[in-house]
Amino acid sequence: MLSDRDAYIDSFTEFIGESPTSYHAVSTIVQQLSALGYVEHVEADEWQQLQPQGRGFLRRDGAIIAWRAGAQIDAASPVRILGSHTDSPGLMLKPQPDFTSHGWAQAGVEVYGGPLVSTWFDRDLAIAGRIVTTDGREHLVKTAAVARVPMLAIHLNHELGHEVKVDRQRHLQPVIGMQGASVLSMLAQQAGVTEADIAGADVRFVDSQPAARIGATSELFAAPRLDNLSSVFAGLVALTETEPAAGTISMLAAFDHEELGSMSRSGAHGPLLSDVLARLRSGLGAGTEDVARAIANSWCLSADAGHSVHPNYAEKHDPHVQPLAGHGPMLKVNAQQRYASDAHGAALWRRCCEAAGVVTQSFVSNNTVPCGSTIGPMTSAKLGIRTVDVGVPLLSMHSARELAHVDDLHGLAAVTASFFAGA
């Protein structure tokens, strides 16, 4: 797929459809890695020593770490990591979700992260996630389109024609049918269990419309969860299709809960990545000196979607640095260290882009507009690994449906491949 953009986009379309939640994304990645001979490592088991050209992965809830060793590895071999995240903003199901209002069956939801809430109105929504039954078993579930958050008709509130004012508690509760319909019943049916069997649920409402190529020449790509499955998939394809540079270890780190600040056991602020690195190093017989040498020679690409210049709101961007969809994945820079990129990282990124034959551009915020952040700064600070923040430019970030350019999506995978190959 690295050599065929259209095949890459077709496969990415399938990946998005199979990955409505972080748990589904991890399950999909596990299936693909297992089919290619990657060996699953279980946290509670003793791990075997990593061998040259060895392949493996570890999953924890909605996060996954996968690795591929090059030839001639030793205790001081550096890693090259593509860091990303599996979660996206949206609407999470609350406990005891079923209720009835004026004859309508509805579901209680809580806002997850920072979605553009107005974009969730009047969409056909499915329900997806995981439930855990009283016996401790986990079940992935996904329904067809069963719900909608209905907007108030303009005839009943003429102010809606000018500005949408959303009360997140009163106005975002989806309709799932008429009196008697039940979310828990639908989830139980999907899992093949009874409602009484459900002990816990991590479930969300998701846009049911499939991803699609649009635009005058099909150059644009409209889909949910481009932030940040665009980076996860790029890392997965690059990892599986690229031989690591001799003496190095390539790694995909896809964390959960980035949209909430990453403060969880499966988030980038937790110990997951450092634990995996320590166990792999231990298997190689690494001492303190070996670990320090490995870290000094390691790199991380923190890949997370960013902003293309918006044609209708250009004043929100820097007046001189205006990245545009279709002009390549971006190097993201911020003076307040909201991104981890520095001059050495910029040089590495440029080398990788040149090796891949992919154009690139820079992103920096308008000084009057607050800048978001990524897993990059915390990864760099926690591990001491040199880190570069990059990503594809989007329109409508955090909308229920975002927009990218197919060249940028494919380009990120190609550049990541050159990064793993040692550029």
Coordinates of C-alpha atoms in Angstrom, one line a residue:
M1 CA 0.0 0.0 0.0
L2 CA 2.9 2.3 0.5
S3 CA 3.4 2.4 -3.3
D4 CA -0.3 2.7 -4.2
R5 CA -2.2 5.7 -2.8
D6 CA -5.6 4.5 -3.9
A7 CA -5.2 1.1 -2.4
Y8 CA -4.0 2.8 0.8
I9 CA -7.1 5.0 0.9
D10 CA -9.4 2.0 0.2
S11 CA -7.8 0.1 3.1
F12 CA -8.0 3.1 5.4
T13 CA -11.7 3.4 4.6
E14 CA -12.2 -0.2 5.8
F15 CA -10.1 0.5 8.9
I16 CA -12.2 3.4 9.9
G17 CA -15.4 1.4 9.4
E18 CA -14.0 -1.4 11.6
S19 CA -12.8 1.0 14.3
P20 CA -15.7 3.0 15.7
T21 CA -14.0 3.0 19.1
S22 CA -10.5 2.7 20.5
Y23 CA -11.3 -0.9 21.6
H24 CA -12.4 -1.8 18.1
A25 CA -9.3 -0.1 16.6
V26 CA -7.0 -2.2 18.8
S27 CA -9.0 -5.4 17.9
T28 CA -8.6 -4.6 14.2
I29 CA -4.9 -3.9 14.6
V30 CA -4.4 -7.2 16.5
Q31 CA -6.1 -9.1 13.8
Q32 CA -3.9 -7.6 11.1
L33 CA -0.7 -8.0 13.1
S34 CA -1.5 -11.6 14.1
A35 CA -2.1 -12.5 10.4
L36 CA 1.4 -11.2 9.7
G37 CA 3.1 -13.3 12.3
Y38 CA 3.4 -10.8 15.1
V39 CA 3.3 -12.5 18.5
E40 CA 1.0 -11.2 21.2
H41 CA 2.7 -10.6 24.6
V42 CA 0.6 -10.8 27.7
E43 CA 1.5 -8.5 30.6
A44 CA 1.1 -11.2 33.2
D45 CA 3.3 -13.7 31.4
E46 CA 7.1 -14.0 31.2
W47 CA 8.4 -12.6 28.0
Q48 CA 11.0 -14.3 25.8
Q49 CA 14.1 -12.4 24.6
L50 CA 13.6 -10.2 21.6
Q51 CA 15.4 -11.7 18.6
P52 CA 16.7 -10.0 15.5
Q53 CA 13.8 -9.4 13.1
G54 CA 11.4 -10.4 15.9
R55 CA 7.8 -9.0 15.9
G56 CA 5.4 -8.6 18.7
F57 CA 2.7 -6.5 20.3
L58 CA 1.0 -5.8 23.6
R59 CA -2.5 -4.5 24.0
R60 CA -4.0 -2.8 27.0
D61 CA -7.7 -1.8 26.8
G62 CA -7.9 0.8 24.0
A63 CA -4.1 1.1 23.5
I64 CA -1.6 -1.1 21.7
I65 CA 2.2 -1.1 21.4
A66 CA 3.6 -3.1 18.4
W67 CA 7.3 -3.6 17.5
R68 CA 9.5 -5.0 14.8
A69 CA 13.2 -5.5 15.4
G70 CA 15.8 -5.1 12.7
A71 CA 18.8 -7.2 12.1
Q72 CA 21.8 -7.1 14.5
I73 CA 20.0 -5.7 17.5
D74 CA 21.7 -5.6 20.8
A75 CA 21.1 -4.2 24.4
A76 CA 21.8 -0.6 23.2
S77 CA 19.7 -0.7 20.0
P78 CA 17.7 2.6 19.6
V79 CA 14.0 2.6 19.0
R80 CA 12.1 4.6 16.4
I81 CA 8.5 5.2 17.6
L82 CA 5.4 6.4 15.8
G83 CA 3.3 7.7 18.7
S84 CA -0.5 8.3 18.1
H85 CA -3.8 7.9 19.8
T86 CA -6.9 5.7 19.2
D87 CA -9.7 7.9 20.8
S88 CA -11.8 10.7 19.4
P89 CA -14.2 13.2 20.9
G90 CA -17.9 12.3 21.1
L91 CA -20.8 11.2 23.2
M92 CA -20.3 8.4 25.9
L93 CA -23.1 6.4 27.3
K94 CA -23.9 7.1 31.0
P95 CA -24.6 4.5 33.6
Q96 CA -28.3 3.6 33.9
P97 CA -28.8 5.2 30.5
D98 CA -32.4 4.3 29.6
F99 CA -35.1 6.9 30.3
T100 CA -38.3 8.1 28.7
S101 CA -39.3 11.7 28.1
H102 CA -42.8 12.7 26.7
G103 CA -43.2 9.3 25.1
W104 CA -39.7 9.1 23.5
A105 CA -37.1 6.6 24.6
Q106 CA -33.7 8.2 25.1
A107 CA -30.2 7.5 26.3
G108 CA -28.2 9.4 28.8
V109 CA -24.8 10.5 27.4
E110 CA -21.8 12.4 28.7
V111 CA -19.5 14.5 26.5
Y112 CA -16.1 12.9 25.9
G113 CA -13.3 15.3 25.2
G114 CA -13.9 18.4 23.2
P115 CA -16.2 17.6 20.3
L116 CA -17.9 20.2 18.1
V117 CA -21.2 19.3 19.7
S118 CA -23.4 21.0 17.1
T119 CA -22.2 18.6 14.5
W120 CA -23.7 15.6 16.4
F121 CA -27.3 16.8 15.8
D122 CA -29.4 15.1 13.1
R123 CA -27.0 12.3 12.3
D124 CA -27.9 8.7 12.2
L125 CA -25.9 7.3 15.1
A126 CA -24.8 3.8 15.9
I127 CA -23.7 2.5 19.4
A128 CA -20.3 0.9 19.8
G129 CA -17.8 0.0 22.5
R130 CA -17.3 -2.8 25.0
I131 CA -19.3 -4.3 27.7
V132 CA -18.1 -6.6 30.5
T133 CA -20.3 -9.2 31.9
T134 CA -20.5 -10.5 35.4
D135 CA -18.2 -13.3 34.6
G136 CA -15.5 -10.8 33.7
R137 CA -15.6 -11.5 29.9
E138 CA -15.3 -8.5 27.6
H139 CA -17.5 -8.2 24.5
L140 CA -17.1 -5.7 21.7
V141 CA -20.4 -4.4 20.4
K142 CA -21.6 -2.3 17.5
T143 CA -25.2 -1.7 16.4
A144 CA -26.6 -0.4 13.2
A145 CA -27.9 3.2 13.1
V146 CA -30.3 3.3 16.0
A147 CA -30.3 6.8 17.4
R148 CA -30.4 10.5 16.6
V149 CA -29.8 13.8 18.6
P150 CA -32.7 15.8 17.1
M151 CA -32.3 19.6 16.6
L152 CA -35.2 21.8 17.5
A153 CA -37.2 23.0 14.5
I154 CA -36.5 26.6 13.6
H155 CA -40.3 27.4 13.8
L156 CA -40.1 26.7 17.5
N157 CA -37.1 28.9 18.2
H158 CA -36.2 31.5 15.5
E159 CA -32.9 32.3 17.3
L160 CA -31.6 28.9 16.1
G161 CA -31.4 30.4 12.6
H162 CA -28.7 32.7 13.8
E163 CA -26.8 30.8 16.6
V164 CA -27.0 27.4 18.0
K165 CA -26.9 27.4 21.8
V166 CA -26.5 23.9 23.2
D167 CA -27.2 22.8 26.8
R168 CA -25.0 19.7 27.0
Q169 CA -27.3 18.1 29.6
R170 CA -30.7 18.8 28.1
H171 CA -30.1 18.9 24.4
L172 CA -27.6 16.1 23.6
Q173 CA -29.6 13.1 24.8
P174 CA -30.2 10.9 21.8
V175 CA -33.6 9.5 20.8
I176 CA -33.4 5.7 20.4
G177 CA -37.1 5.0 19.6
M178 CA -40.5 5.2 21.2
Q179 CA -41.4 4.4 24.8
G180 CA -40.1 0.9 25.7
A181 CA -36.9 0.9 23.6
S182 CA -33.7 0.2 25.6
V183 CA -30.0 0.8 24.9
L184 CA -29.0 -1.9 27.4
S185 CA -31.3 -4.4 25.6
M186 CA -29.7 -3.6 22.3
L187 CA -26.2 -4.0 23.7
A188 CA -27.1 -7.3 25.4
Q189 CA -28.6 -8.6 22.1
Q190 CA -25.4 -7.6 20.2
A191 CA -23.2 -9.5 22.8
G192 CA -25.5 -12.5 23.0
V193 CA -26.1 -12.0 26.7
T194 CA -29.0 -10.8 28.9
E195 CA -29.3 -7.3 30.4
A196 CA -28.7 -8.7 33.8
D197 CA -25.4 -10.1 32.7
I198 CA -24.0 -6.6 31.9
A199 CA -21.8 -5.5 34.7
G200 CA -20.1 -2.5 33.0
A201 CA -20.0 -0.7 29.7
D202 CA -17.6 1.6 27.9
V203 CA -19.8 2.6 25.1
R204 CA -20.3 5.6 22.8
F205 CA -22.5 6.9 20.1
V206 CA -20.8 7.0 16.7
D207 CA -21.6 8.4 13.3
S208 CA -22.9 5.6 11.1
Q209 CA -22.1 7.2 7.8
P210 CA -19.2 5.4 6.1
A211 CA -16.0 7.3 5.1
A212 CA -16.0 8.6 1.5
R213 CA -13.9 10.2 -1.1
I214 CA -15.4 13.5 -2.2
G215 CA -14.3 16.6 -4.2
A216 CA -14.2 17.4 -7.9
T217 CA -11.6 14.8 -8.5
S218 CA -12.2 12.6 -5.4
E219 CA -9.1 14.2 -3.9
L220 CA -10.8 14.8 -0.5
F221 CA -11.6 12.3 2.2
A222 CA -14.5 12.8 4.6
A223 CA -14.8 10.6 7.6
P224 CA -15.3 10.4 11.3
R225 CA -12.2 9.9 13.6
L226 CA -9.6 11.2 11.3
D227 CA -8.2 12.7 14.5
N228 CA -6.4 10.4 15.1
L229 CA -6.9 7.2 13.2
S230 CA -5.1 8.9 10.2
S231 CA -1.9 8.6 12.3
V232 CA -2.6 5.2 13.8
F233 CA -3.2 3.6 10.3
A234 CA -0.2 5.3 8.8
G235 CA 2.0 3.9 11.6
L236 CA 0.5 0.4 11.2
V237 CA 1.1 0.3 7.5
A238 CA 4.6 1.7 7.8
L239 CA 5.5 -0.8 10.5
T240 CA 4.2 -3.8 8.7
E241 CA 5.6 -2.9 5.2
T242 CA 9.0 -1.5 6.1
E243 CA 12.1 -3.4 7.2
P244 CA 13.7 -1.5 10.2
A245 CA 17.2 -0.1 9.8
A246 CA 19.8 -2.6 10.9
G247 CA 20.4 -2.4 14.7
T248 CA 17.1 -0.5 15.4
I249 CA 13.7 -1.4 16.6
S250 CA 10.6 0.1 14.9
M251 CA 7.6 0.7 17.1
L252 CA 3.9 1.8 16.9
A253 CA 2.5 3.2 20.1
A254 CA -1.2 3.9 19.8
F255 CA -2.6 5.3 23.1
D256 CA -6.1 5.8 24.4
H257 CA -7.5 8.9 26.2
E258 CA -5.4 11.5 24.5
E259 CA -8.5 13.7 24.1
L260 CA -8.8 13.7 27.9
G261 CA -5.2 14.5 28.7
S262 CA -3.8 11.0 28.5
M263 CA -3.9 10.5 32.3
S264 CA -4.8 6.8 32.4
R265 CA -3.2 3.3 32.5
S266 CA -3.7 3.1 28.7
G267 CA -2.8 6.8 28.0
A268 CA 0.5 8.3 27.0
H269 CA 0.9 9.8 30.5
G270 CA 0.8 6.3 32.1
P271 CA 3.6 3.8 32.2
L272 CA 2.6 1.6 29.3
L273 CA 5.3 2.6 26.8
S274 CA 8.1 2.8 29.4
D275 CA 7.1 -0.6 30.8
V276 CA 7.2 -2.2 27.3
L277 CA 10.6 -0.7 26.5
A278 CA 12.0 -1.8 29.9
R279 CA 10.8 -5.4 29.4
L280 CA 12.2 -5.5 25.9
R281 CA 15.5 -4.1 27.1
S282 CA 15.6 -6.6 30.0
G283 CA 15.3 -9.4 27.5
L284 CA 18.3 -8.1 25.7
G285 CA 20.3 -8.0 28.9
A286 CA 20.5 -4.2 29.0
G287 CA 22.2 -2.4 31.9
T288 CA 22.0 1.2 32.9
E289 CA 24.7 2.2 30.4
D290 CA 22.9 0.4 27.6
V291 CA 19.6 2.0 28.3
A292 CA 21.1 5.5 28.4
R293 CA 22.9 4.9 25.0
A294 CA 19.7 3.6 23.5
I295 CA 17.6 6.5 24.6
A296 CA 20.2 9.0 23.4
N297 CA 20.0 7.5 19.9
S298 CA 16.2 7.0 19.8
W299 CA 13.5 9.1 18.1
C300 CA 9.7 9.5 18.3
L301 CA 7.4 10.9 15.7
S302 CA 4.3 12.1 17.6
A303 CA 1.7 12.0 14.9
D304 CA -1.6 13.8 15.5
A305 CA -3.9 15.5 13.1
G306 CA -3.6 19.3 12.8
H307 CA -5.3 22.2 11.1
S308 CA -5.4 23.1 7.4
V309 CA -6.0 26.8 6.7
H310 CA -9.8 27.3 6.6
P311 CA -11.0 29.2 3.6
N312 CA -13.9 30.8 5.6
Y313 CA -12.0 31.6 8.7
A314 CA -8.4 32.4 7.5
E315 CA -8.0 35.0 10.2
K316 CA -7.8 32.2 12.8
H317 CA -4.5 31.1 11.4
D318 CA -1.1 32.6 11.4
P319 CA -1.1 35.2 8.6
H320 CA 2.1 33.9 7.0
V321 CA 2.2 30.2 7.9
Q322 CA -0.9 28.7 6.4
P323 CA -0.7 24.9 5.8
L324 CA -3.1 23.7 3.1
A325 CA -4.7 20.3 2.6
G326 CA -3.0 18.5 -0.2
H327 CA 0.4 20.1 0.4
G328 CA 1.8 17.4 2.6
P329 CA 1.9 16.3 6.2
M330 CA 2.9 19.0 8.6
L331 CA 5.7 19.7 11.1
K332 CA 4.1 21.2 14.1
V333 CA 5.9 23.9 16.1
N334 CA 5.0 25.8 19.3
A335 CA 7.2 28.2 21.4
Q336 CA 5.4 27.1 24.6
Q337 CA 6.3 23.5 24.0
R338 CA 2.7 22.4 23.3
Y339 CA 4.5 20.5 20.6
A340 CA 7.9 18.8 21.1
S341 CA 9.5 19.7 17.8
D342 CA 12.8 21.5 17.8
A343 CA 15.5 22.3 15.2
H344 CA 17.1 18.9 15.3
G345 CA 13.6 17.3 15.0
A346 CA 12.8 19.5 12.0
A347 CA 16.0 18.3 10.3
L348 CA 15.1 14.7 10.9
W349 CA 11.6 15.2 9.6
R350 CA 12.9 16.9 6.5
R351 CA 15.3 14.0 5.8
C352 CA 12.4 11.5 6.2
C353 CA 10.2 13.5 3.8
E354 CA 13.0 13.8 1.2
A355 CA 13.7 10.1 1.4
A356 CA 10.0 9.4 0.9
G357 CA 9.6 11.9 -1.9
V358 CA 6.8 13.6 0.0
V359 CA 6.4 17.4 0.3
T360 CA 5.9 18.9 3.7
Q361 CA 4.8 22.1 5.4
S362 CA 4.8 23.8 8.8
F363 CA 2.1 24.6 11.3
V364 CA 2.3 27.3 14.0
S365 CA -0.6 28.9 15.8
N366 CA -1.9 32.5 15.5
N367 CA -0.7 34.2 18.7
T368 CA -4.3 35.1 19.6
V369 CA -5.7 31.6 19.3
P370 CA -4.8 29.0 22.0
C371 CA -2.9 26.0 20.8
G372 CA -3.8 22.4 21.5
S373 CA -1.2 19.8 22.5
T374 CA -0.3 16.2 21.8
I375 CA 1.3 13.2 23.4
G376 CA 4.7 14.6 22.1
P377 CA 5.8 16.8 25.0
M378 CA 4.8 14.2 27.7
T379 CA 6.6 11.4 25.8
S380 CA 9.7 13.4 25.4
A381 CA 9.6 14.5 29.1
K382 CA 8.9 11.1 30.5
L383 CA 11.3 9.0 28.5
G384 CA 13.9 11.6 27.4
I385 CA 13.5 10.5 23.8
R386 CA 13.9 13.2 21.1
T387 CA 10.4 13.8 19.7
V388 CA 9.0 15.6 16.7
D389 CA 5.3 16.6 16.4
V390 CA 3.8 16.0 12.9
G391 CA 0.4 15.2 11.4
V392 CA -2.0 15.6 8.5
P393 CA -3.9 18.9 8.0
L394 CA -7.7 18.7 8.5
L395 CA -10.7 20.9 8.2
S396 CA -13.4 20.5 10.8
M397 CA -11.2 18.9 13.5
H398 CA -13.3 17.4 16.3
S399 CA -16.5 17.5 14.2
A400 CA -18.5 14.3 14.0
R401 CA -17.1 14.2 10.4
E402 CA -13.7 15.6 9.5
L403 CA -12.1 16.4 6.1
A404 CA -8.6 15.6 4.8
H405 CA -6.7 15.2 1.4
V406 CA -5.9 11.7 0.2
D407 CA -2.3 12.7 -0.7
D408 CA -1.6 13.8 2.9
L409 CA -3.0 10.7 4.4
H410 CA -0.9 8.5 2.2
G411 CA 2.1 10.8 2.5
L412 CA 2.2 10.4 6.3
A413 CA 2.5 6.7 5.9
A414 CA 5.3 7.0 3.3
V415 CA 7.3 9.4 5.5
T416 CA 6.8 7.2 8.6
A417 CA 8.2 4.3 6.5
S418 CA 11.3 6.2 5.7
F419 CA 11.6 7.1 9.4
F420 CA 11.5 3.4 10.3
A421 CA 14.0 2.6 7.6
G422 CA 16.5 5.0 9.2
A423 CA 16.4 8.2 7.2

